Short mmCIF file of C-alpha atoms in Angstrom, two decimals:
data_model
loop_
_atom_site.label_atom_id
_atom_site.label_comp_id
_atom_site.label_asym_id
_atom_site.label_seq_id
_atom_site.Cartn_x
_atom_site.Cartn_y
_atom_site.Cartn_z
CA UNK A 789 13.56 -26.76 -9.20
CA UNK A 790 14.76 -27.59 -12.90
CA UNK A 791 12.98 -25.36 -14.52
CA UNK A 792 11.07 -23.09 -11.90
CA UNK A 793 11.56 -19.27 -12.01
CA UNK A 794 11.90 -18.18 -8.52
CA UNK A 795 11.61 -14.50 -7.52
CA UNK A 796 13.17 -13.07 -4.19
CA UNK A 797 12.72 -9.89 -2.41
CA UNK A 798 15.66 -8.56 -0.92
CA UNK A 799 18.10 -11.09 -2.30
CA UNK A 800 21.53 -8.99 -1.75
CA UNK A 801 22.23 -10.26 1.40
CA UNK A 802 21.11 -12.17 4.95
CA UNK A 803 18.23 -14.71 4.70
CA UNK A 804 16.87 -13.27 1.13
CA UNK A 805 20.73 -13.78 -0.51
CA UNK A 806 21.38 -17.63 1.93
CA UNK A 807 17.53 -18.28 0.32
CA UNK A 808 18.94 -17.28 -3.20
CA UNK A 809 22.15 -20.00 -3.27
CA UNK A 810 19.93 -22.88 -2.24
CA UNK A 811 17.65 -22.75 -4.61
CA UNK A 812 20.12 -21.29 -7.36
CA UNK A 813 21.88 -24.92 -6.06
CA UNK A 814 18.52 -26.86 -6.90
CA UNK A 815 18.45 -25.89 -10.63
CA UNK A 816 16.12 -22.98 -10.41
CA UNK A 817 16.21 -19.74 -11.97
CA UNK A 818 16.54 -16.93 -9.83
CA UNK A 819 15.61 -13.38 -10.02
CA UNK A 820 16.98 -10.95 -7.36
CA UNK A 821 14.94 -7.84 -6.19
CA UNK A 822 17.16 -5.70 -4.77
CA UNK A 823 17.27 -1.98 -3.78
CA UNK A 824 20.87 -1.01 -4.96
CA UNK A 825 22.57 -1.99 -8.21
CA UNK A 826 25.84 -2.35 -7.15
CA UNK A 827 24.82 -4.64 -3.95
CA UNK A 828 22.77 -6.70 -6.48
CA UNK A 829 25.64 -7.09 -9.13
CA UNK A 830 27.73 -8.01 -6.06
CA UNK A 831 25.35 -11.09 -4.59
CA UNK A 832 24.77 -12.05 -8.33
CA UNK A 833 28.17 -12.94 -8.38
CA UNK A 834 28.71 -14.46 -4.98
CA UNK A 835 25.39 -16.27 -5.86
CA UNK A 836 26.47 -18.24 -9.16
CA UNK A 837 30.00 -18.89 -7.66
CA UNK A 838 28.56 -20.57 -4.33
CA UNK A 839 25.62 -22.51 -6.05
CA UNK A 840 27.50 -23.33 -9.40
CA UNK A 841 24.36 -21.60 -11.44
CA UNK A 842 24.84 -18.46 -13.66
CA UNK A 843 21.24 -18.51 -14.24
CA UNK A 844 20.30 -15.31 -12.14
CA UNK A 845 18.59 -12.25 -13.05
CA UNK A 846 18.02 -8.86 -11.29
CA UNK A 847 15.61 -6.21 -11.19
CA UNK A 848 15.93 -2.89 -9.08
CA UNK A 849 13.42 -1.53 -6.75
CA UNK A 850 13.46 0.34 -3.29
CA UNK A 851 10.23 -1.33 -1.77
CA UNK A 852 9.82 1.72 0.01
CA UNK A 853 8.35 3.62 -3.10
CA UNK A 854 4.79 1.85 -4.12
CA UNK A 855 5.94 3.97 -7.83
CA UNK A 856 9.07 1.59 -7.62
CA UNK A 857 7.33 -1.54 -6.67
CA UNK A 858 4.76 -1.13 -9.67
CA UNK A 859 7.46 -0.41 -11.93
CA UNK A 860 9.96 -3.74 -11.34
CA UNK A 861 6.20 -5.90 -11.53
CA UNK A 862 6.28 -4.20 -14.96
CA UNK A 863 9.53 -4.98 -15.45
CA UNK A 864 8.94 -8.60 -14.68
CA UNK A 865 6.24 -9.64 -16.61
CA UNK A 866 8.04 -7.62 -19.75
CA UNK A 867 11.17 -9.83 -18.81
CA UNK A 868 10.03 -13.38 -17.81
CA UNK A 869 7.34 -15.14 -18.87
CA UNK A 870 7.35 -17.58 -15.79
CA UNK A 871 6.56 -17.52 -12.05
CA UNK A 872 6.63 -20.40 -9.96
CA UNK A 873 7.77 -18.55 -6.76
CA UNK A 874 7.48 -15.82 -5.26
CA UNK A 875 9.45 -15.43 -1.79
CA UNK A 876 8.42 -11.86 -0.44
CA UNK A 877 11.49 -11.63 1.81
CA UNK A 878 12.33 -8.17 2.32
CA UNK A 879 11.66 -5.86 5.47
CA UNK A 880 12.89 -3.28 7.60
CA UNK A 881 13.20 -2.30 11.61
CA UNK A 882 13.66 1.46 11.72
CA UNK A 883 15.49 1.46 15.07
CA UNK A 884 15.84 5.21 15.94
CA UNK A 885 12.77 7.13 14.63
CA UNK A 886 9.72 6.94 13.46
CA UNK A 887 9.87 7.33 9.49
CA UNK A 888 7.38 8.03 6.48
CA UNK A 889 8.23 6.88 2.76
CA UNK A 890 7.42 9.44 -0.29
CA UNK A 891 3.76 7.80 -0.16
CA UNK A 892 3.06 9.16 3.32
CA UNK A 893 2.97 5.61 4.98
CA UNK A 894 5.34 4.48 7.82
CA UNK A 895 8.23 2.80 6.51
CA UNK A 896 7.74 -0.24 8.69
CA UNK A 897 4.34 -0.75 7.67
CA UNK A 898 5.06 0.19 4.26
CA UNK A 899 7.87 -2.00 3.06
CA UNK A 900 7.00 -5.13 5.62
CA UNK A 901 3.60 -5.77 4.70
CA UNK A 902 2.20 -3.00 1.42
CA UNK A 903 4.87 -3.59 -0.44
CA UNK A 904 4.66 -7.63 -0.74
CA UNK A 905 0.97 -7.25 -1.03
CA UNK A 906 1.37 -4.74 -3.73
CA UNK A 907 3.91 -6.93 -5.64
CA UNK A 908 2.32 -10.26 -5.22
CA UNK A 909 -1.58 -8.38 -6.57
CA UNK A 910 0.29 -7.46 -9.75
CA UNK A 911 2.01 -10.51 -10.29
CA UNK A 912 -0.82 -12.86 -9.52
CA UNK A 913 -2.20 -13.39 -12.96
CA UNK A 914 1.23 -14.95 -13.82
CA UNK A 915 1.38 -17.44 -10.74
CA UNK A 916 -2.10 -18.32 -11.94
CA UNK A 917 -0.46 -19.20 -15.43
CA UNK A 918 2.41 -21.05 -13.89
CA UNK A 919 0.59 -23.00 -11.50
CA UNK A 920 0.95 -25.45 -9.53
CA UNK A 921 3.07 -21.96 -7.69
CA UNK A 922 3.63 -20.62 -4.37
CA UNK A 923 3.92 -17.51 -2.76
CA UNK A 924 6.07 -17.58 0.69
CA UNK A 925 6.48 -14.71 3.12
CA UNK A 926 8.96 -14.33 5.65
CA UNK A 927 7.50 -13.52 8.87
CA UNK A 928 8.42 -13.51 12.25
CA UNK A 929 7.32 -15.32 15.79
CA UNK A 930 7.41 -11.58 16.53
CA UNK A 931 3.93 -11.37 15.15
CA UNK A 932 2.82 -13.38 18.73
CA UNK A 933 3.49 -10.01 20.33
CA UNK A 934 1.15 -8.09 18.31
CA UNK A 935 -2.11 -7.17 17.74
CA UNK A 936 -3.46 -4.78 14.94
CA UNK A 937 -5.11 -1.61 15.68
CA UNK A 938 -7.06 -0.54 13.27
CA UNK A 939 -7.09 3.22 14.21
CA UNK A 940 -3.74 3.41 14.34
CA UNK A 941 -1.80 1.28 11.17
CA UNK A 942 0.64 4.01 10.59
CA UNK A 943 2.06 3.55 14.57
CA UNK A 944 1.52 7.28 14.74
CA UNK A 945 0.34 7.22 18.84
CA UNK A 946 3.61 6.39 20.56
CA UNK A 947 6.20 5.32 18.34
CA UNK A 948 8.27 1.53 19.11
CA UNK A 949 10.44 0.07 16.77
CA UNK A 950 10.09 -3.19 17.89
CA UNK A 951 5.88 -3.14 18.04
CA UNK A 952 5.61 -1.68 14.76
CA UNK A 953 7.77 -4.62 13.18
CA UNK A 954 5.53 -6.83 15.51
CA UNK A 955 2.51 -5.58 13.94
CA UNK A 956 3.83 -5.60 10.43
CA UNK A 957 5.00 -9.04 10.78
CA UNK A 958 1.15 -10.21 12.00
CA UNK A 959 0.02 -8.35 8.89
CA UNK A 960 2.13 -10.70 6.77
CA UNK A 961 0.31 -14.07 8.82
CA UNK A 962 -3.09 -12.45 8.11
CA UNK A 963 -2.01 -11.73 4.23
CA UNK A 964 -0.71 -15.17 3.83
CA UNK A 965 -3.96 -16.64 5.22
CA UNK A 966 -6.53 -14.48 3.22
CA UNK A 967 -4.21 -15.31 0.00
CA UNK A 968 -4.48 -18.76 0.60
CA UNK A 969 -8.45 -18.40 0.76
CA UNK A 970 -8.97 -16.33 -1.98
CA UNK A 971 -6.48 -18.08 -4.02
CA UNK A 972 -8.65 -21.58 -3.32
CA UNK A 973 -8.76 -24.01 -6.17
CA UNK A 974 -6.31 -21.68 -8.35
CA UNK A 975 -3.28 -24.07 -8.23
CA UNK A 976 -1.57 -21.11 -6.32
CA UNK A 977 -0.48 -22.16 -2.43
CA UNK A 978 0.31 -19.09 -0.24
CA UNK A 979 2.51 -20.11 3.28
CA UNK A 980 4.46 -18.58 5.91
CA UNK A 981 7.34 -18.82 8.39
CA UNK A 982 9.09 -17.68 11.12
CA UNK A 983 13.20 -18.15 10.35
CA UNK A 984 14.35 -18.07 13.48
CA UNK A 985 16.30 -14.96 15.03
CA UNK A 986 18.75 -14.60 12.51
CA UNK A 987 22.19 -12.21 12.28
CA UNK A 988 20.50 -10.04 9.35
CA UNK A 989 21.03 -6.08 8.45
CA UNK A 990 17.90 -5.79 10.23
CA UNK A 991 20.09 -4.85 12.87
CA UNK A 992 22.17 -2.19 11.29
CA UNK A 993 20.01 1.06 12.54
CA UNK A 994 20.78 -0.02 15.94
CA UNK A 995 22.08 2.30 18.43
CA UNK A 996 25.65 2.17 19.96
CA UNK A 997 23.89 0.31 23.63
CA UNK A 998 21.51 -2.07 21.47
CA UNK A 999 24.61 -3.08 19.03
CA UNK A 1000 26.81 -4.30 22.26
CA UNK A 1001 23.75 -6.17 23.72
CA UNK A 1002 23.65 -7.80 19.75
CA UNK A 1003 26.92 -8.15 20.28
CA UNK A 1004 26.30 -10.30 23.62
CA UNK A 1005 23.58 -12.02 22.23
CA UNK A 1006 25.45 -12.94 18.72
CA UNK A 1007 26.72 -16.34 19.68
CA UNK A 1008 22.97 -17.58 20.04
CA UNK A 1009 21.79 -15.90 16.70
CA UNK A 1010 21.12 -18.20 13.73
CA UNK A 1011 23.16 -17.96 10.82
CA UNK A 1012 21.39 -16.23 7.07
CA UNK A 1013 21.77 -19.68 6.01
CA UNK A 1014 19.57 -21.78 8.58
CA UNK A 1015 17.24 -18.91 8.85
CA UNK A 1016 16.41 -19.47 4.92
CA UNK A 1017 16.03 -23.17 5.47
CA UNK A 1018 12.20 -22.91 5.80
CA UNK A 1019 11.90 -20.82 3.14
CA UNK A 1020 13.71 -22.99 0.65
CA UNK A 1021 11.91 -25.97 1.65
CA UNK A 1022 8.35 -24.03 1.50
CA UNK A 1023 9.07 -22.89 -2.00
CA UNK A 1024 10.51 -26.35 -3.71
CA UNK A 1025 9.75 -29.28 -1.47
CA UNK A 1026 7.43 -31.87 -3.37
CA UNK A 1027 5.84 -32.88 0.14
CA UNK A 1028 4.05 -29.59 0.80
CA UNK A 1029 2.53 -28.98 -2.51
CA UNK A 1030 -0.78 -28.42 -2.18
CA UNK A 1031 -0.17 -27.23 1.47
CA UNK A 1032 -1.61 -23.61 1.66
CA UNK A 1033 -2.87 -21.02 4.18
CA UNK A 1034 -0.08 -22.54 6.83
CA UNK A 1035 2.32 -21.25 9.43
CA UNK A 1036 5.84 -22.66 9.55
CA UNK A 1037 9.14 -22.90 12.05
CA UNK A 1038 11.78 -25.50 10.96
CA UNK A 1039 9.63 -26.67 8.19
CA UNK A 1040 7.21 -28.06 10.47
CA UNK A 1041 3.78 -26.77 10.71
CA UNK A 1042 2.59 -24.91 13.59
CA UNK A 1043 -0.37 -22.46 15.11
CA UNK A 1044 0.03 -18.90 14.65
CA UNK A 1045 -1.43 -16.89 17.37
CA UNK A 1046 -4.57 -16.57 17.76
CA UNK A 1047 -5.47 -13.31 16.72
CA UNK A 1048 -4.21 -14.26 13.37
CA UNK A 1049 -7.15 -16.48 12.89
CA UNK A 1050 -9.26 -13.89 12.82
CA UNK A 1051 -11.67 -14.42 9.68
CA UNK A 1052 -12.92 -11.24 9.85
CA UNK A 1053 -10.41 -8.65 11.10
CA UNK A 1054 -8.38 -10.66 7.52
CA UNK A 1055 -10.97 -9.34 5.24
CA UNK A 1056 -10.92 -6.46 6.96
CA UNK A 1057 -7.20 -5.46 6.90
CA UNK A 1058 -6.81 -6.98 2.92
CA UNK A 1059 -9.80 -4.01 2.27
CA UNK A 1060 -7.65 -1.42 4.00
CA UNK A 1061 -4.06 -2.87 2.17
CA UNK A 1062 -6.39 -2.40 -0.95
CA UNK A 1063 -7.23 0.94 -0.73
CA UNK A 1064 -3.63 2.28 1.05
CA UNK A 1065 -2.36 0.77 -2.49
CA UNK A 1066 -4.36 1.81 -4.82
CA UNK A 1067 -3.01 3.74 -8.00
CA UNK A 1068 -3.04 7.64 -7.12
CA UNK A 1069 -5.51 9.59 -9.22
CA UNK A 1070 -3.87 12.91 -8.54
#
């Protein structure tokens, strides 16, 4: 990754930070998108003294805010002129209630799967520049419970954590496979994965009877550091350059399920994504 300018969503801590070292370790240069200063300062140090590479950068967003998300793609392109990756990493599992950011949206829906198709639209023309690059999104085998419903994206019509993190997790299979065709013959490769069920901050909105079942269930959890292992591999290894439009679990390629394949309801949902981000003109 000599070189490479990598760029990581939600790179303070769990699988974004683990994701971070390794390819900070591989000679890359890595830029941390991170909501809080002070938690980004923080990584950026524990970063450079794990990997033995000072050459990290950060830029400050809370992916919540589409305003915020324009502004550090603004940032970047004023910043760095290179982008070889781009691992959309961050996401969020509001636990208690159902929430709304300050564009209206539902947080879930908002920061899993508009705000890394927000940020990788405006930094697309630079991938193009860099290429051969590769976008990677974290997603989930959680997407297998899911199915989208197209009346009802915002989750309004009775509220579960857990299915509106299922659905925004099968948005970010259907992104990844209409990137990859629309991206066709660009040099650009767009890919997925499932990390595992990994011991992240995901879990921190819990409630007092869901943290001791965690707590139960903690021994089988995967560490931040094998949970990034896919994405590390999907964003340097020389063997699957080229690959694009793919679904992976312990870098191995596998089927998604099968709604995901859906051609149409793709195009469909990338309109809609389109026109929920689209620059206010009030």
């Amino acid at each position: 990754m000599q070189g490479k300018t990598c760029l990581i969503t939600g790179a303070n801590a769990g699988i974004g930070k683990a994701a971070a070292i390794g390819l900070a370790r591989q000679g890359a240069r890595v830029v941390l998108l991170c909501r809080s200063e002070a938690r980004g300062r923080a990584a950026m140090d524990e970063i450079a003294r794990r990997s033995g590479n000072g050459s990290l950068d950060l830029l400050i967003a809370d992916l919540a805010s589409q305003r915020q998300v324009r502004e550090a793609a603004e940032e970047y392109l004023q910043r760095f002129d290179r982008l070889d990756v781009l691992l959309n990493n961050a996401a969020v599992l509001a636990w208690r209630e159902r929430r709304l950011n300050e564009d209206g949206l539902e947080m879930t829906f908002a920061v899993n799967h508009l705000a890394p198709f927000l940020l990788t639209g405006l930094l697309l023309d630079r991938l193009k520049e860099c290429a051969p690059a590769r976008v990677v999104t974290v997603a989930s085998g959680a997407h297998r419970k899911a199915e989208l419903d197209f009346d009802d994206l915002q989750n309004e019509r009775d509220y579960s954590p857990f299915e509106a993190y299922s659905r925004s997790k099968l948005a970010n299979v259907y992104f990844t496979y209409e990137l990859a065709r629309r991206l066709e013959g660009t040099g650009v490769t767009a890919n997925c994965l499932h990390p595992g069920v990994v011991s992240t901050a995901l879990f921190r909105e819990m409630r007092p009877w869901q943290r001791v079942l965690l707590w139960l269930g903690r021994p089988f959890l995967l560490k931040p550091e094998a949970g990034a292992d896919t994405a590390v591999y999907l964003a340097g290894a020389p063997e699957v350059e080229g690959v694009t439009g793919k679904y992976f679990e312990k870098r191995e390629e596998v089927r998604s399920s099968p709604v995901s394949y859906d051609t149409g309801a793709a195009r469909r949902f990338w309109d809609v994504s389109e026109s929920l981000t689209a620059p206010s003109t009030g």
